[in-house]
Amino acid sequence: MKPKLVRITTVPISMNILLKGQLAFMNRHFEVIGVTGQDEKHFKEAGEREGIRMAPISMQRAISPVKDLISLYKLYSFMRKEKPAIVHTHTPKAGLLGMTAAWLAGVPVRLHTVAGLPLVETSGFKRKLLSFIEKITYKMAHEVYPNSYGLEEIILKEEFCRKDKMKVIANGSSNGINTTHFSTDFIEGGKQEYREKFRADLGIKPNDVVYSFVGRLSSEKGIAELVNAFSKLQKQPGGKNSKLLLVGPNGKGYGYIKSGCFNSY
């Protein structure tokens, strides 16, 4: 019988997209169980594609004391029943609740991956609260994996965690990058006319250098800093031949930034 490995994310899209392929690989060596909230698409899709068992336990991204306590109890009860050898959490709320539940349940190995710190965009009491939450999460974990050296520096500066408890995998990543997926041959079967029309629609010329961001278009993702840096880049020699493409949900559909000016499409 293979030892159990529980992977936890706050929302199912994180399980389905961020850990794509990794769960199936780990399932060769462990009995992997995915724990996250349940939706109409990503929960089922992740389980079927990766060939793993999924357990629905809802968690709130926002601070919600009552709902958080309910989620914590459900996670604790789940771990007491399953008795996993390893619990590995991702995303802030899943980290706090998952690591605390694993600690309470006496899970032998507790791991947490840090893919971002929303607190850097906050101040005052909220920042203090979020900082306390990070400290608790790292305290409960045996090992902490920042997915970049920049995050490691912030964590050390804020004194959230000891350096000997952290490790940046490779040059910084949660799951590596499948470069084949981003090949131009992937788009519409590699049709040249489709690529040319897409670039023309966005005002991207053949010799332009395109910088891309893919993710939620929210302040906590550093969008403002990215746009500010891009604006400075455009003022440099040759900078006018650069474009910044932002792709992701912003509450009003999808959008892109061209020559420092936001447009929606």
Short mmCIF file of N, CA, C and O in Angstrom, two decimals, residues 149-250:
data_model
loop_
_atom_site.label_atom_id
_atom_site.label_comp_id
_atom_site.label_asym_id
_atom_site.label_seq_id
_atom_site.Cartn_x
_atom_site.Cartn_y
_atom_site.Cartn_z
N TYR A 149 13.31 33.45 -5.76
CA TYR A 149 14.28 33.98 -4.81
C TYR A 149 13.81 35.32 -4.26
O TYR A 149 14.16 35.69 -3.13
N GLY A 150 13.02 36.05 -5.05
CA GLY A 150 12.46 37.32 -4.58
C GLY A 150 11.54 37.11 -3.39
O GLY A 150 11.58 37.86 -2.40
N LEU A 151 10.69 36.07 -3.47
CA LEU A 151 9.80 35.76 -2.35
C LEU A 151 10.60 35.33 -1.13
O LEU A 151 10.26 35.69 0.01
N GLU A 152 11.64 34.56 -1.36
CA GLU A 152 12.49 34.13 -0.25
C GLU A 152 13.08 35.34 0.46
O GLU A 152 13.12 35.38 1.72
N GLU A 153 13.52 36.33 -0.28
CA GLU A 153 14.10 37.54 0.31
C GLU A 153 13.08 38.28 1.16
O GLU A 153 13.39 38.76 2.26
N ILE A 154 11.84 38.39 0.66
CA ILE A 154 10.79 39.09 1.41
C ILE A 154 10.48 38.35 2.70
O ILE A 154 10.34 38.95 3.77
N ILE A 155 10.37 37.02 2.62
CA ILE A 155 10.07 36.20 3.79
C ILE A 155 11.15 36.35 4.85
O ILE A 155 10.86 36.48 6.05
N LEU A 156 12.41 36.38 4.42
CA LEU A 156 13.52 36.54 5.36
C LEU A 156 13.53 37.95 5.95
O LEU A 156 13.75 38.13 7.16
N LYS A 157 13.26 38.95 5.11
CA LYS A 157 13.24 40.35 5.57
C LYS A 157 12.16 40.56 6.61
O LYS A 157 12.35 41.27 7.61
N GLU A 158 10.99 39.96 6.39
CA GLU A 158 9.86 40.11 7.31
C GLU A 158 9.97 39.16 8.52
O GLU A 158 9.14 39.21 9.41
N GLU A 159 11.00 38.30 8.49
CA GLU A 159 11.25 37.35 9.58
C GLU A 159 10.07 36.41 9.79
O GLU A 159 9.67 36.09 10.92
N PHE A 160 9.51 35.92 8.69
CA PHE A 160 8.41 34.96 8.75
C PHE A 160 8.91 33.54 9.01
O PHE A 160 8.22 32.72 9.59
N CYS A 161 10.16 33.29 8.55
CA CYS A 161 10.65 31.91 8.58
C CYS A 161 12.17 31.89 8.57
O CYS A 161 12.80 32.81 8.03
N ARG A 162 12.75 30.87 9.16
CA ARG A 162 14.20 30.71 9.14
C ARG A 162 14.66 30.28 7.74
O ARG A 162 13.97 29.55 7.05
N LYS A 163 15.85 30.71 7.37
CA LYS A 163 16.38 30.37 6.05
C LYS A 163 16.61 28.87 5.90
O LYS A 163 16.38 28.31 4.82
N ASP A 164 17.03 28.19 6.97
CA ASP A 164 17.31 26.76 6.87
C ASP A 164 16.05 25.92 6.72
O ASP A 164 16.13 24.72 6.48
N LYS A 165 14.88 26.55 6.84
CA LYS A 165 13.61 25.85 6.69
C LYS A 165 13.06 26.00 5.28
O LYS A 165 12.10 25.35 4.90
N MET A 166 13.70 26.88 4.48
CA MET A 166 13.20 27.20 3.14
C MET A 166 14.10 26.65 2.04
O MET A 166 15.30 26.49 2.24
N LYS A 167 13.49 26.42 0.89
CA LYS A 167 14.25 26.00 -0.28
C LYS A 167 13.52 26.47 -1.54
O LYS A 167 12.32 26.26 -1.68
N VAL A 168 14.26 27.12 -2.43
CA VAL A 168 13.73 27.50 -3.74
C VAL A 168 14.08 26.38 -4.70
O VAL A 168 15.25 26.07 -4.92
N ILE A 169 13.07 25.75 -5.28
CA ILE A 169 13.29 24.63 -6.19
C ILE A 169 13.78 25.13 -7.54
O ILE A 169 13.19 26.05 -8.12
N ALA A 170 14.87 24.53 -8.03
CA ALA A 170 15.49 24.94 -9.30
C ALA A 170 15.78 26.44 -9.24
O ALA A 170 16.35 26.92 -8.27
N ASN A 171 15.36 27.19 -10.27
CA ASN A 171 15.55 28.64 -10.26
C ASN A 171 14.28 29.37 -9.85
O ASN A 171 14.16 30.59 -10.04
N GLY A 172 13.33 28.62 -9.31
CA GLY A 172 12.09 29.23 -8.83
C GLY A 172 10.90 28.80 -9.64
O GLY A 172 10.74 29.21 -10.79
N SER A 173 10.08 27.93 -9.08
CA SER A 173 8.89 27.47 -9.77
C SER A 173 8.05 26.62 -8.83
O SER A 173 8.56 26.05 -7.88
N SER A 174 6.72 26.57 -9.08
CA SER A 174 5.86 25.67 -8.34
C SER A 174 5.69 24.35 -9.08
O SER A 174 5.47 23.31 -8.47
N ASN A 175 5.83 24.41 -10.41
CA ASN A 175 5.56 23.21 -11.20
C ASN A 175 6.30 23.19 -12.53
O ASN A 175 5.98 22.41 -13.40
N GLY A 176 7.28 24.08 -12.70
CA GLY A 176 7.97 24.13 -13.98
C GLY A 176 7.09 24.70 -15.08
O GLY A 176 5.93 25.07 -14.85
N ILE A 177 7.62 24.79 -16.27
CA ILE A 177 6.88 25.33 -17.42
C ILE A 177 6.93 24.34 -18.57
O ILE A 177 8.00 23.88 -18.98
N ASN A 178 5.76 24.01 -19.10
CA ASN A 178 5.68 23.15 -20.27
C ASN A 178 5.84 24.04 -21.51
O ASN A 178 4.88 24.63 -21.99
N THR A 179 7.07 24.16 -22.01
CA THR A 179 7.34 25.07 -23.12
C THR A 179 6.63 24.65 -24.41
O THR A 179 6.32 25.49 -25.25
N THR A 180 6.36 23.37 -24.56
CA THR A 180 5.64 22.90 -25.75
C THR A 180 4.25 23.50 -25.81
O THR A 180 3.74 23.84 -26.89
N HIS A 181 3.61 23.67 -24.66
CA HIS A 181 2.26 24.23 -24.60
C HIS A 181 2.24 25.64 -25.16
O HIS A 181 1.24 26.07 -25.75
N PHE A 182 3.33 26.39 -24.99
CA PHE A 182 3.38 27.78 -25.43
C PHE A 182 4.04 27.95 -26.80
O PHE A 182 4.34 29.07 -27.22
N SER A 183 4.25 26.87 -27.50
CA SER A 183 4.79 26.94 -28.85
C SER A 183 3.78 27.58 -29.78
O SER A 183 2.56 27.43 -29.61
N THR A 184 4.26 28.30 -30.79
CA THR A 184 3.35 28.90 -31.77
C THR A 184 2.59 27.84 -32.55
O THR A 184 1.52 28.12 -33.10
N ASP A 185 3.12 26.62 -32.59
CA ASP A 185 2.42 25.54 -33.28
C ASP A 185 1.16 25.10 -32.55
O ASP A 185 0.30 24.44 -33.11
N PHE A 186 1.07 25.51 -31.27
CA PHE A 186 -0.09 25.12 -30.46
C PHE A 186 -1.34 25.90 -30.86
O PHE A 186 -2.46 25.43 -30.74
N ILE A 187 -1.15 27.13 -31.36
CA ILE A 187 -2.28 28.01 -31.68
C ILE A 187 -2.94 27.58 -32.99
O ILE A 187 -2.32 27.57 -34.05
N GLU A 188 -4.22 27.22 -32.88
CA GLU A 188 -5.02 26.87 -34.05
C GLU A 188 -4.27 25.95 -35.01
O GLU A 188 -4.25 26.16 -36.22
N GLY A 189 -3.61 24.96 -34.44
CA GLY A 189 -2.91 24.00 -35.28
C GLY A 189 -1.70 24.61 -35.98
O GLY A 189 -1.21 24.08 -36.97
N GLY A 190 -1.21 25.74 -35.46
CA GLY A 190 -0.02 26.37 -36.03
C GLY A 190 -0.29 27.20 -37.28
O GLY A 190 0.61 27.49 -38.04
N LYS A 191 -1.55 27.57 -37.51
CA LYS A 191 -1.88 28.33 -38.72
C LYS A 191 -1.26 29.72 -38.68
O LYS A 191 -1.53 30.51 -37.80
N GLN A 192 -0.42 30.02 -39.67
CA GLN A 192 0.28 31.29 -39.74
C GLN A 192 -0.69 32.46 -39.83
O GLN A 192 -0.50 33.50 -39.19
N GLU A 193 -1.76 32.30 -40.62
CA GLU A 193 -2.69 33.41 -40.81
C GLU A 193 -3.42 33.77 -39.52
O GLU A 193 -3.74 34.94 -39.27
N TYR A 194 -3.67 32.78 -38.68
CA TYR A 194 -4.34 33.05 -37.40
C TYR A 194 -3.42 33.87 -36.50
O TYR A 194 -3.84 34.85 -35.88
N ARG A 195 -2.14 33.48 -36.44
CA ARG A 195 -1.18 34.21 -35.61
C ARG A 195 -1.01 35.64 -36.09
O ARG A 195 -0.97 36.58 -35.30
N GLU A 196 -0.93 35.82 -37.41
CA GLU A 196 -0.75 37.16 -37.96
C GLU A 196 -1.96 38.04 -37.69
O GLU A 196 -1.81 39.22 -37.36
N LYS A 197 -3.16 37.48 -37.81
CA LYS A 197 -4.37 38.25 -37.53
C LYS A 197 -4.45 38.64 -36.06
O LYS A 197 -4.82 39.77 -35.72
N PHE A 198 -4.09 37.70 -35.19
CA PHE A 198 -4.13 37.97 -33.76
C PHE A 198 -3.19 39.11 -33.40
O PHE A 198 -3.56 40.03 -32.65
N ARG A 199 -1.98 39.08 -33.93
CA ARG A 199 -1.01 40.14 -33.65
C ARG A 199 -1.47 41.47 -34.23
O ARG A 199 -1.34 42.52 -33.60
N ALA A 200 -2.04 41.42 -35.45
CA ALA A 200 -2.51 42.65 -36.08
C ALA A 200 -3.66 43.28 -35.30
O ALA A 200 -3.73 44.50 -35.14
N ASP A 201 -4.55 42.44 -34.79
CA ASP A 201 -5.67 42.95 -34.00
C ASP A 201 -5.21 43.68 -32.75
O ASP A 201 -5.87 44.61 -32.28
N LEU A 202 -4.08 43.25 -32.21
CA LEU A 202 -3.54 43.87 -31.00
C LEU A 202 -2.53 44.97 -31.31
O LEU A 202 -1.98 45.57 -30.39
N GLY A 203 -2.29 45.22 -32.59
CA GLY A 203 -1.34 46.26 -32.96
C GLY A 203 0.10 45.87 -32.74
O GLY A 203 0.97 46.74 -32.54
N ILE A 204 0.40 44.58 -32.77
CA ILE A 204 1.75 44.09 -32.56
C ILE A 204 2.43 43.89 -33.90
O ILE A 204 1.99 43.08 -34.72
N LYS A 205 3.51 44.61 -34.13
CA LYS A 205 4.23 44.52 -35.39
C LYS A 205 5.22 43.34 -35.38
O LYS A 205 5.60 42.87 -34.30
N PRO A 206 5.64 42.90 -36.56
CA PRO A 206 6.52 41.72 -36.64
C PRO A 206 7.79 41.82 -35.82
O PRO A 206 8.26 40.82 -35.27
N ASN A 207 8.37 43.03 -35.72
CA ASN A 207 9.64 43.19 -35.00
C ASN A 207 9.47 43.63 -33.56
O ASN A 207 10.46 43.91 -32.87
N ASP A 208 8.25 43.72 -33.09
CA ASP A 208 8.01 44.13 -31.71
C ASP A 208 8.44 43.05 -30.72
O ASP A 208 8.34 41.85 -31.01
N VAL A 209 8.91 43.48 -29.58
CA VAL A 209 9.22 42.58 -28.47
C VAL A 209 8.01 42.59 -27.54
O VAL A 209 7.58 43.65 -27.07
N VAL A 210 7.44 41.42 -27.28
CA VAL A 210 6.22 41.33 -26.49
C VAL A 210 6.51 40.73 -25.12
O VAL A 210 7.06 39.64 -25.00
N TYR A 211 6.14 41.48 -24.09
CA TYR A 211 6.22 41.00 -22.71
C TYR A 211 4.80 40.60 -22.29
O TYR A 211 3.85 41.35 -22.50
N SER A 212 4.66 39.41 -21.71
CA SER A 212 3.32 38.91 -21.40
C SER A 212 3.16 38.60 -19.91
O SER A 212 4.10 38.18 -19.24
N PHE A 213 1.96 38.86 -19.43
CA PHE A 213 1.56 38.47 -18.08
C PHE A 213 0.28 37.66 -18.21
O PHE A 213 -0.65 38.07 -18.91
N VAL A 214 0.21 36.51 -17.53
CA VAL A 214 -0.99 35.68 -17.54
C VAL A 214 -1.41 35.44 -16.10
O VAL A 214 -0.64 34.87 -15.32
N GLY A 215 -2.60 35.87 -15.74
CA GLY A 215 -3.08 35.69 -14.37
C GLY A 215 -4.22 36.64 -14.09
O GLY A 215 -4.67 37.39 -14.97
N ARG A 216 -4.70 36.63 -12.84
CA ARG A 216 -5.76 37.57 -12.46
C ARG A 216 -5.23 38.99 -12.51
O ARG A 216 -4.14 39.28 -12.02
N LEU A 217 -6.01 39.90 -13.12
CA LEU A 217 -5.60 41.30 -13.23
C LEU A 217 -6.02 42.03 -11.95
O LEU A 217 -6.99 42.79 -11.93
N SER A 218 -5.27 41.80 -10.88
CA SER A 218 -5.57 42.42 -9.60
C SER A 218 -4.30 43.01 -9.02
O SER A 218 -3.18 42.62 -9.38
N SER A 219 -4.47 43.98 -8.11
CA SER A 219 -3.32 44.69 -7.56
C SER A 219 -2.36 43.77 -6.83
O SER A 219 -1.14 44.00 -6.85
N GLU A 220 -2.88 42.72 -6.20
CA GLU A 220 -2.02 41.82 -5.43
C GLU A 220 -1.07 41.04 -6.32
O GLU A 220 -0.11 40.44 -5.83
N LYS A 221 -1.32 41.03 -7.64
CA LYS A 221 -0.42 40.35 -8.58
C LYS A 221 0.70 41.25 -9.06
O LYS A 221 1.52 40.85 -9.87
N GLY A 222 0.73 42.51 -8.56
CA GLY A 222 1.80 43.42 -8.96
C GLY A 222 1.59 44.06 -10.32
O GLY A 222 2.55 44.49 -10.97
N ILE A 223 0.33 44.16 -10.75
CA ILE A 223 0.03 44.73 -12.07
C ILE A 223 0.49 46.19 -12.16
O ILE A 223 1.08 46.60 -13.17
N ALA A 224 0.23 46.97 -11.12
CA ALA A 224 0.61 48.40 -11.14
C ALA A 224 2.12 48.56 -11.30
O ALA A 224 2.60 49.40 -12.08
N GLU A 225 2.88 47.74 -10.57
CA GLU A 225 4.34 47.81 -10.66
C GLU A 225 4.83 47.40 -12.05
O GLU A 225 5.77 47.99 -12.60
N LEU A 226 4.17 46.38 -12.61
CA LEU A 226 4.54 45.90 -13.95
C LEU A 226 4.30 46.99 -15.00
O LEU A 226 5.16 47.24 -15.86
N VAL A 227 3.14 47.63 -14.93
CA VAL A 227 2.81 48.68 -15.89
C VAL A 227 3.76 49.87 -15.73
O VAL A 227 4.21 50.46 -16.72
N ASN A 228 4.08 50.22 -14.50
CA ASN A 228 5.00 51.32 -14.25
C ASN A 228 6.38 51.03 -14.82
O ASN A 228 7.01 51.89 -15.46
N ALA A 229 6.85 49.79 -14.62
CA ALA A 229 8.16 49.40 -15.16
C ALA A 229 8.14 49.40 -16.68
O ALA A 229 9.11 49.84 -17.33
N PHE A 230 7.02 48.95 -17.27
CA PHE A 230 6.91 48.92 -18.72
C PHE A 230 6.91 50.34 -19.30
O PHE A 230 7.51 50.60 -20.35
N SER A 231 6.24 51.27 -18.61
CA SER A 231 6.21 52.66 -19.06
C SER A 231 7.62 53.26 -19.10
O SER A 231 7.97 54.00 -20.02
N LYS A 232 8.42 52.91 -18.10
CA LYS A 232 9.80 53.39 -18.07
C LYS A 232 10.62 52.75 -19.19
O LYS A 232 11.48 53.40 -19.80
N LEU A 233 10.34 51.47 -19.44
CA LEU A 233 11.05 50.76 -20.51
C LEU A 233 10.80 51.42 -21.86
O LEU A 233 11.72 51.54 -22.68
N GLN A 234 9.57 51.84 -22.10
CA GLN A 234 9.23 52.43 -23.39
C GLN A 234 9.94 53.76 -23.64
O GLN A 234 10.07 54.19 -24.79
N LYS A 235 10.41 54.39 -22.58
CA LYS A 235 11.12 55.66 -22.73
C LYS A 235 12.60 55.46 -23.04
O LYS A 235 13.30 56.41 -23.37
N GLN A 236 13.04 54.20 -22.93
CA GLN A 236 14.44 53.88 -23.23
C GLN A 236 14.62 53.71 -24.74
O GLN A 236 13.66 53.49 -25.47
N PRO A 237 15.88 53.82 -25.23
CA PRO A 237 16.13 53.60 -26.66
C PRO A 237 15.61 52.24 -27.12
O PRO A 237 15.92 51.22 -26.52
N GLY A 238 14.80 52.25 -28.15
CA GLY A 238 14.23 51.02 -28.68
C GLY A 238 12.99 50.56 -27.93
O GLY A 238 12.36 49.57 -28.33
N GLY A 239 12.62 51.27 -26.89
CA GLY A 239 11.49 50.86 -26.07
C GLY A 239 10.14 50.96 -26.78
O GLY A 239 9.19 50.27 -26.42
N LYS A 240 10.06 51.81 -27.78
CA LYS A 240 8.80 51.97 -28.50
C LYS A 240 8.42 50.72 -29.28
O LYS A 240 7.28 50.55 -29.69
N ASN A 241 9.39 49.85 -29.50
CA ASN A 241 9.11 48.60 -30.21
C ASN A 241 8.71 47.47 -29.26
O ASN A 241 8.75 46.30 -29.63
N SER A 242 8.34 47.82 -28.05
CA SER A 242 7.93 46.80 -27.09
C SER A 242 6.44 46.93 -26.80
O SER A 242 5.85 48.00 -26.90
N LYS A 243 5.83 45.81 -26.47
CA LYS A 243 4.41 45.76 -26.12
C LYS A 243 4.26 44.94 -24.85
O LYS A 243 5.00 43.98 -24.62
N LEU A 244 3.30 45.31 -24.04
CA LEU A 244 2.98 44.56 -22.83
C LEU A 244 1.59 43.97 -22.97
O LEU A 244 0.61 44.70 -23.16
N LEU A 245 1.50 42.67 -22.91
CA LEU A 245 0.24 41.96 -23.09
C LEU A 245 -0.19 41.35 -21.76
O LEU A 245 0.51 40.52 -21.19
N LEU A 246 -1.35 41.79 -21.27
CA LEU A 246 -1.89 41.24 -20.03
C LEU A 246 -3.10 40.38 -20.38
O LEU A 246 -4.03 40.84 -21.03
N VAL A 247 -3.07 39.15 -19.95
CA VAL A 247 -4.16 38.22 -20.24
C VAL A 247 -4.69 37.64 -18.94
O VAL A 247 -3.94 37.04 -18.17
N GLY A 248 -5.98 37.83 -18.70
CA GLY A 248 -6.56 37.28 -17.48
C GLY A 248 -7.86 37.96 -17.14
O GLY A 248 -8.19 39.02 -17.68
N PRO A 249 -8.62 37.38 -16.24
CA PRO A 249 -9.92 37.96 -15.85
C PRO A 249 -9.74 39.20 -15.00
O PRO A 249 -8.92 39.25 -14.09
N ASN A 250 -10.51 40.25 -15.32
CA ASN A 250 -10.46 41.47 -14.52
C ASN A 250 -11.84 41.90 -14.05
O ASN A 250 -12.02 43.04 -13.60
#
